[in-house]
mmCIF file of C-alpha atoms in Angstrom:
data_model
loop_
_atom_site.group_PDB
_atom_site.id
_atom_site.type_symbol
_atom_site.label_atom_id
_atom_site.label_comp_id
_atom_site.label_asym_id
_atom_site.label_seq_id
_atom_site.Cartn_x
_atom_site.Cartn_y
_atom_site.Cartn_z
ATOM 1 C CA MET A 1 129.487 96.157 124.464
ATOM 2 C CA SER A 2 128.713 98.259 127.193
ATOM 3 C CA ASP A 3 130.097 101.685 126.440
ATOM 4 C CA PHE A 4 127.888 101.694 123.281
ATOM 5 C CA ARG A 5 125.030 103.736 124.999
ATOM 6 C CA GLN A 6 128.002 106.492 125.620
ATOM 7 C CA LYS A 7 128.821 106.196 121.838
ATOM 8 C CA CYS A 8 125.687 107.138 120.620
ATOM 9 C CA LEU A 9 125.429 110.336 123.407
ATOM 10 C CA GLY A 10 129.091 111.258 122.532
ATOM 11 C CA GLY A 11 127.665 111.880 118.696
ATOM 12 C CA GLU A 12 130.208 109.627 117.590
ATOM 13 C CA ARG A 13 129.123 107.971 114.154
ATOM 14 C CA LEU A 14 127.466 104.550 114.199
ATOM 15 C CA ILE A 15 127.215 102.234 111.226
ATOM 16 C CA GLY A 16 123.878 99.707 111.556
ATOM 17 C CA THR A 17 121.576 98.012 109.117
ATOM 18 C CA PHE A 18 118.155 96.190 110.199
ATOM 19 C CA ALA A 19 118.298 92.509 110.813
ATOM 20 C CA ALA A 20 114.227 91.107 108.741
ATOM 21 C CA VAL A 21 115.606 87.636 108.086
ATOM 22 C CA PRO A 22 114.163 85.913 111.241
ATOM 23 C CA HIS A 23 117.258 83.707 111.236
ATOM 24 C CA PRO A 24 120.561 83.424 113.331
ATOM 25 C CA VAL A 25 122.782 83.009 110.491
ATOM 26 C CA THR A 26 121.867 85.902 108.915
ATOM 27 C CA VAL A 27 122.485 87.813 111.837
ATOM 28 C CA GLU A 28 126.324 86.283 112.282
ATOM 29 C CA VAL A 29 127.097 87.238 108.622
ATOM 30 C CA THR A 30 125.870 90.723 109.092
ATOM 31 C CA ALA A 31 127.460 91.198 112.627
ATOM 32 C CA ALA A 32 130.937 89.419 111.749
ATOM 33 C CA ALA A 33 130.795 92.029 108.359
ATOM 34 C CA GLY A 34 132.043 95.446 110.107
ATOM 35 C CA VAL A 35 128.631 96.903 111.371
ATOM 36 C CA ASP A 36 128.596 98.733 114.477
ATOM 37 C CA PHE A 37 125.684 97.485 115.775
ATOM 38 C CA LEU A 38 122.264 95.660 114.192
ATOM 39 C CA CYS A 39 118.478 96.666 115.047
ATOM 40 C CA ILE A 40 116.185 93.454 114.905
ATOM 41 C CA ASP A 41 113.199 94.049 113.348
ATOM 42 C CA ALA A 42 110.134 93.395 115.126
ATOM 43 C CA GLU A 43 108.096 95.950 113.442
ATOM 44 C CA HIS A 44 108.050 95.155 109.746
ATOM 45 C CA SER A 45 109.032 91.628 109.346
ATOM 46 C CA GLN A 46 108.180 88.286 110.801
ATOM 47 C CA ILE A 47 110.043 87.847 113.580
ATOM 48 C CA GLY A 48 108.666 87.062 117.108
ATOM 49 C CA ARG A 49 109.433 87.463 120.392
ATOM 50 C CA GLU A 50 111.016 83.827 121.057
ATOM 51 C CA LEU A 51 112.777 84.157 117.946
ATOM 52 C CA ILE A 52 114.501 87.650 119.131
ATOM 53 C CA GLU A 53 116.815 86.200 121.877
ATOM 54 C CA ASN A 54 118.275 84.043 119.849
ATOM 55 C CA LEU A 55 119.024 86.860 117.296
ATOM 56 C CA ILE A 56 120.317 88.533 119.702
ATOM 57 C CA ARG A 57 123.266 86.171 120.821
ATOM 58 C CA ALA A 58 123.931 85.255 117.372
ATOM 59 C CA SER A 59 125.032 89.209 117.055
ATOM 60 C CA ASP A 60 126.424 88.766 120.789
ATOM 61 C CA VAL A 61 128.811 86.183 119.237
ATOM 62 C CA HIS A 62 130.580 89.049 117.845
ATOM 63 C CA ARG A 63 130.571 91.407 120.000
ATOM 64 C CA VAL A 64 128.039 93.551 118.004
ATOM 65 C CA PRO A 65 125.517 95.430 120.053
ATOM 66 C CA ALA A 66 121.881 94.727 118.944
ATOM 67 C CA ILE A 67 118.830 96.301 119.538
ATOM 68 C CA VAL A 68 115.266 95.715 118.613
ATOM 69 C CA ARG A 69 112.635 97.725 116.867
ATOM 70 C CA VAL A 70 109.426 96.867 118.789
ATOM 71 C CA PRO A 71 106.261 96.372 117.320
ATOM 72 C CA GLY A 72 104.835 99.312 119.284
ATOM 73 C CA HIS A 73 104.049 100.927 122.577
ATOM 74 C CA ALA A 74 103.639 98.497 124.852
ATOM 75 C CA PRO A 75 105.498 98.265 128.023
ATOM 76 C CA GLU A 76 105.203 94.557 128.032
ATOM 77 C CA SER A 77 106.946 94.372 124.355
ATOM 78 C CA ILE A 78 109.925 96.523 125.622
ATOM 79 C CA ALA A 79 110.358 94.940 128.732
ATOM 80 C CA GLY A 80 110.452 91.317 126.799
ATOM 81 C CA VAL A 81 113.451 92.231 124.399
ATOM 82 C CA LEU A 82 115.320 93.908 127.085
ATOM 83 C CA ASP A 83 115.383 90.774 129.355
ATOM 84 C CA ALA A 84 116.202 88.759 126.669
ATOM 85 C CA GLY A 85 120.059 91.166 126.487
ATOM 86 C CA ALA A 86 119.244 93.775 123.757
ATOM 87 C CA ALA A 87 121.516 96.651 124.229
ATOM 88 C CA GLY A 88 118.023 98.962 123.629
ATOM 89 C CA VAL A 89 115.334 99.318 121.934
ATOM 90 C CA LEU A 90 113.647 102.065 119.038
ATOM 91 C CA VAL A 91 110.070 103.094 119.477
ATOM 92 C CA PRO A 92 108.244 103.470 116.305
ATOM 93 C CA ARG A 93 105.917 106.322 115.979
ATOM 94 C CA VAL A 94 106.258 108.507 118.596
ATOM 95 C CA SER A 95 104.238 111.472 118.240
ATOM 96 C CA THR A 96 103.833 113.288 121.283
ATOM 97 C CA ALA A 97 105.977 113.827 125.094
ATOM 98 C CA ALA A 98 103.601 111.414 126.605
ATOM 99 C CA GLN A 99 104.222 108.819 124.496
ATOM 100 C CA ALA A 100 108.527 109.771 124.609
ATOM 101 C CA LYS A 101 108.079 109.589 128.018
ATOM 102 C CA ALA A 102 106.251 105.957 128.214
ATOM 103 C CA ALA A 103 108.911 104.740 126.832
ATOM 104 C CA VAL A 104 111.345 105.867 129.246
ATOM 105 C CA MET A 105 109.385 104.812 131.857
ATOM 106 C CA ALA A 106 109.168 101.015 130.146
ATOM 107 C CA THR A 107 113.219 100.910 129.537
ATOM 108 C CA ARG A 108 114.529 102.456 132.693
ATOM 109 C CA TYR A 109 114.512 100.946 136.239
ATOM 110 C CA PRO A 110 113.020 102.724 139.140
ATOM 111 C CA PRO A 111 113.608 105.754 140.116
ATOM 112 C CA LEU A 112 113.791 106.746 136.276
ATOM 113 C CA GLY A 113 111.152 104.343 135.054
ATOM 114 C CA GLU A 114 108.957 101.775 136.286
ATOM 115 C CA ARG A 115 110.208 98.850 133.978
ATOM 116 C CA GLY A 116 109.634 95.514 135.993
ATOM 117 C CA VAL A 117 112.746 92.984 137.334
ATOM 118 C CA GLY A 118 112.719 89.643 135.967
ATOM 119 C CA PRO A 119 114.808 86.757 135.646
ATOM 120 C CA GLY A 120 115.829 87.003 131.796
ATOM 121 C CA ARG A 121 118.828 86.246 129.942
ATOM 122 C CA ALA A 122 120.090 89.709 130.736
ATOM 123 C CA ALA A 123 120.344 89.267 134.312
ATOM 124 C CA GLY A 124 121.509 85.818 133.996
ATOM 125 C CA TYR A 125 118.184 84.539 134.268
ATOM 126 C CA GLY A 126 117.951 85.487 138.187
ATOM 127 C CA TYR A 127 121.722 84.844 139.059
ATOM 128 C CA ARG A 128 122.773 88.288 138.533
ATOM 129 C CA ILE A 129 120.034 90.650 138.864
ATOM 130 C CA PRO A 130 122.048 92.950 141.234
ATOM 131 C CA ASP A 131 124.887 93.599 139.231
ATOM 132 C CA TYR A 132 122.212 94.099 136.276
ATOM 133 C CA LEU A 133 120.280 96.492 137.947
ATOM 134 C CA LYS A 134 122.976 98.945 138.998
ATOM 135 C CA ARG A 135 124.522 98.753 135.253
ATOM 136 C CA ALA A 136 120.965 99.000 133.019
ATOM 137 C CA ASN A 137 119.830 102.061 133.576
ATOM 138 C CA ASP A 138 123.395 103.634 132.534
ATOM 139 C CA GLU A 139 124.065 101.142 129.144
ATOM 140 C CA ILE A 140 120.002 100.367 127.331
ATOM 141 C CA LEU A 141 119.785 102.668 124.415
ATOM 142 C CA LEU A 142 116.598 104.042 124.124
ATOM 143 C CA ALA A 143 115.921 105.421 120.573
ATOM 144 C CA VAL A 144 112.473 107.307 119.446
ATOM 145 C CA GLN A 145 111.348 107.251 116.434
ATOM 146 C CA ILE A 146 109.612 110.632 114.378
ATOM 147 C CA GLU A 147 107.619 109.647 111.359
ATOM 148 C CA THR A 148 104.569 111.370 111.839
ATOM 149 C CA ALA A 149 103.426 114.986 110.975
ATOM 150 C CA GLU A 150 102.134 115.131 114.466
ATOM 151 C CA GLY A 151 105.452 113.887 115.639
ATOM 152 C CA LEU A 152 107.187 117.217 113.663
ATOM 153 C CA ALA A 153 104.772 119.442 114.847
ATOM 154 C CA LYS A 154 105.677 118.107 118.447
ATOM 155 C CA VAL A 155 109.043 117.637 117.927
ATOM 156 C CA GLU A 156 110.322 120.353 120.530
ATOM 157 C CA GLU A 157 108.331 118.927 123.492
ATOM 158 C CA ILE A 158 109.412 114.975 122.310
ATOM 159 C CA VAL A 159 113.240 115.874 122.341
ATOM 160 C CA SER A 160 112.854 117.372 125.838
ATOM 161 C CA VAL A 161 111.639 114.432 127.290
ATOM 162 C CA GLU A 162 114.327 113.289 129.858
ATOM 163 C CA GLY A 163 115.535 109.343 129.094
ATOM 164 C CA VAL A 164 115.375 109.697 125.522
ATOM 165 C CA ASP A 165 118.731 109.119 123.977
ATOM 166 C CA VAL A 166 118.476 108.891 120.234
ATOM 167 C CA ILE A 167 115.866 110.714 118.058
ATOM 168 C CA PHE A 168 115.481 108.722 115.286
ATOM 169 C CA ILE A 169 114.071 109.764 111.670
ATOM 170 C CA GLY A 170 112.115 107.552 109.537
ATOM 171 C CA PRO A 171 111.858 109.332 106.429
ATOM 172 C CA GLY A 172 109.719 106.511 104.581
ATOM 173 C CA ASP A 173 106.595 107.174 107.245
ATOM 174 C CA LEU A 174 107.192 110.697 107.462
ATOM 175 C CA SER A 175 106.946 111.675 103.410
ATOM 176 C CA VAL A 176 103.714 109.479 103.662
ATOM 177 C CA SER A 177 102.107 111.476 106.428
ATOM 178 C CA ILE A 178 103.240 115.178 105.263
ATOM 179 C CA ASN A 179 102.411 114.409 101.786
ATOM 180 C CA ALA A 180 106.124 114.822 100.941
ATOM 181 C CA LEU A 181 106.245 111.958 98.346
ATOM 182 C CA GLY A 182 108.434 111.570 95.131
ATOM 183 C CA PRO A 183 110.642 113.474 93.965
ATOM 184 C CA GLN A 184 108.847 116.669 93.894
ATOM 185 C CA GLY A 185 108.388 116.332 97.674
ATOM 186 C CA ALA A 186 112.114 115.939 98.589
ATOM 187 C CA GLU A 187 112.594 119.799 99.190
ATOM 188 C CA LYS A 188 109.534 119.399 101.757
ATOM 189 C CA LEU A 189 110.956 116.249 103.127
ATOM 190 C CA GLU A 190 114.125 117.561 103.514
ATOM 191 C CA ALA A 191 113.175 120.508 105.743
ATOM 192 C CA ALA A 192 111.087 118.333 108.120
ATOM 193 C CA ILE A 193 114.327 115.915 108.821
ATOM 194 C CA LEU A 194 116.744 119.202 109.160
ATOM 195 C CA THR A 195 114.032 120.573 111.506
ATOM 196 C CA ILE A 196 113.789 117.486 113.670
ATOM 197 C CA ALA A 197 117.698 117.198 113.371
ATOM 198 C CA LYS A 198 118.367 120.580 114.709
ATOM 199 C CA ALA A 199 115.784 120.429 117.641
ATOM 200 C CA ALA A 200 117.113 117.063 118.730
ATOM 201 C CA ARG A 201 121.106 118.500 118.908
ATOM 202 C CA ALA A 202 119.626 121.861 120.597
ATOM 203 C CA ALA A 203 118.080 119.261 123.236
ATOM 204 C CA GLY A 204 121.446 117.455 123.348
ATOM 205 C CA LYS A 205 119.596 114.567 121.547
ATOM 206 C CA ALA A 206 121.675 112.397 119.336
ATOM 207 C CA VAL A 207 120.100 111.854 116.139
ATOM 208 C CA GLY A 208 119.679 108.986 113.801
ATOM 209 C CA ILE A 209 118.354 108.114 110.211
ATOM 210 C CA PHE A 210 117.208 105.282 107.812
ATOM 211 C CA ARG A 211 118.664 105.370 104.652
ATOM 212 C CA PRO A 212 118.606 102.920 101.686
ATOM 213 C CA SER A 213 122.170 103.479 100.986
ATOM 214 C CA PRO A 214 125.209 104.829 102.125
ATOM 215 C CA ASP A 215 125.217 107.233 99.190
ATOM 216 C CA ASP A 216 124.053 110.569 101.195
ATOM 217 C CA VAL A 217 125.620 109.837 104.853
ATOM 218 C CA GLY A 218 128.190 112.464 104.268
ATOM 219 C CA LYS A 219 125.425 115.041 104.002
ATOM 220 C CA TRP A 220 123.664 113.838 107.057
ATOM 221 C CA THR A 221 126.317 113.957 108.952
ATOM 222 C CA ASP A 222 126.977 117.316 107.633
ATOM 223 C CA ALA A 223 123.640 117.967 109.545
ATOM 224 C CA GLU A 224 125.050 116.518 112.830
ATOM 225 C CA ILE A 225 123.181 113.245 112.405
ATOM 226 C CA SER A 226 125.372 110.159 113.532
ATOM 227 C CA PHE A 227 123.215 107.278 113.982
ATOM 228 C CA TYR A 228 122.673 105.355 110.634
ATOM 229 C CA LEU A 229 120.445 102.185 109.730
ATOM 230 C CA ILE A 230 121.419 101.468 106.471
ATOM 231 C CA ALA A 231 119.039 99.505 104.531
ATOM 232 C CA SER A 232 118.324 95.848 105.615
ATOM 233 C CA ASP A 233 119.746 92.475 105.346
ATOM 234 C CA THR A 234 116.895 91.587 103.099
ATOM 235 C CA MET A 235 117.511 94.828 100.777
ATOM 236 C CA ILE A 236 121.502 94.191 101.285
ATOM 237 C CA LEU A 237 120.738 90.531 99.661
ATOM 238 C CA GLY A 238 118.402 91.459 97.262
ATOM 239 C CA ALA A 239 120.918 94.358 95.681
ATOM 240 C CA GLY A 240 123.894 91.778 96.066
ATOM 241 C CA VAL A 241 122.238 89.069 93.848
ATOM 242 C CA ALA A 242 120.856 91.623 91.029
ATOM 243 C CA SER A 243 124.209 93.057 91.192
ATOM 244 C CA ALA A 244 125.949 89.495 90.704
ATOM 245 C CA VAL A 245 123.191 88.073 88.329
ATOM 246 C CA LYS A 246 123.532 91.599 85.832
ATOM 247 C CA ALA A 247 127.662 91.409 86.193
ATOM 248 C CA ALA A 248 127.472 87.365 85.349
ATOM 249 C CA ARG A 249 124.748 87.839 82.291
ATOM 250 C CA SER A 250 127.206 91.017 80.606
ATOM 251 C CA ALA A 251 130.163 89.030 81.392
#
């Protein structure tokens, strides 16, 4: 799994989903289903720090990289999930270059950042620290999420920050922040997404986006978006059950 970051930086199309169910079984089932990666959602689900490590282990069983969407910008939250063995982090609500730089500092060891050295799972509980230090800066993925009007306005500054690997677009919060809700706001939201994607690609960053379904992945791939989080385990579970029940009732 050590080439995950390089695949992202190379623009390879990668398909993942959010893991929101707080149980390793769901992560194992999802990882075995053929996703390229998982994003454990510690921002919008009931998944705490102690559980995250076991969810990463469950993904590791199937050699699927697991990144974590951390709940905020706190360096200790970022360090904790990386020490647990996460392949990277998705940092939400990044609206300024200063916030993006702080995320870089929290994810990278000196001299590139300020991440502290600890004897966590990623470093073999202290027994493989030198080996981990040699490769962590090259292998850990940093994705920052632009999902506010301020982030859209300052996108050129954000994408210029060295050390950020993926600019991830959150259409839901972005649509609320720029007042582009519903069908009447679709054109405005699409223009904003394309503005972010264009700026990110011009700066040499990979671009990611959340989509509730895979229906328009081809459209966004044409806009050079390559990093996809499609729905979540809870959304997919709900849709699957609803479809099965509907089919059974009409049989």
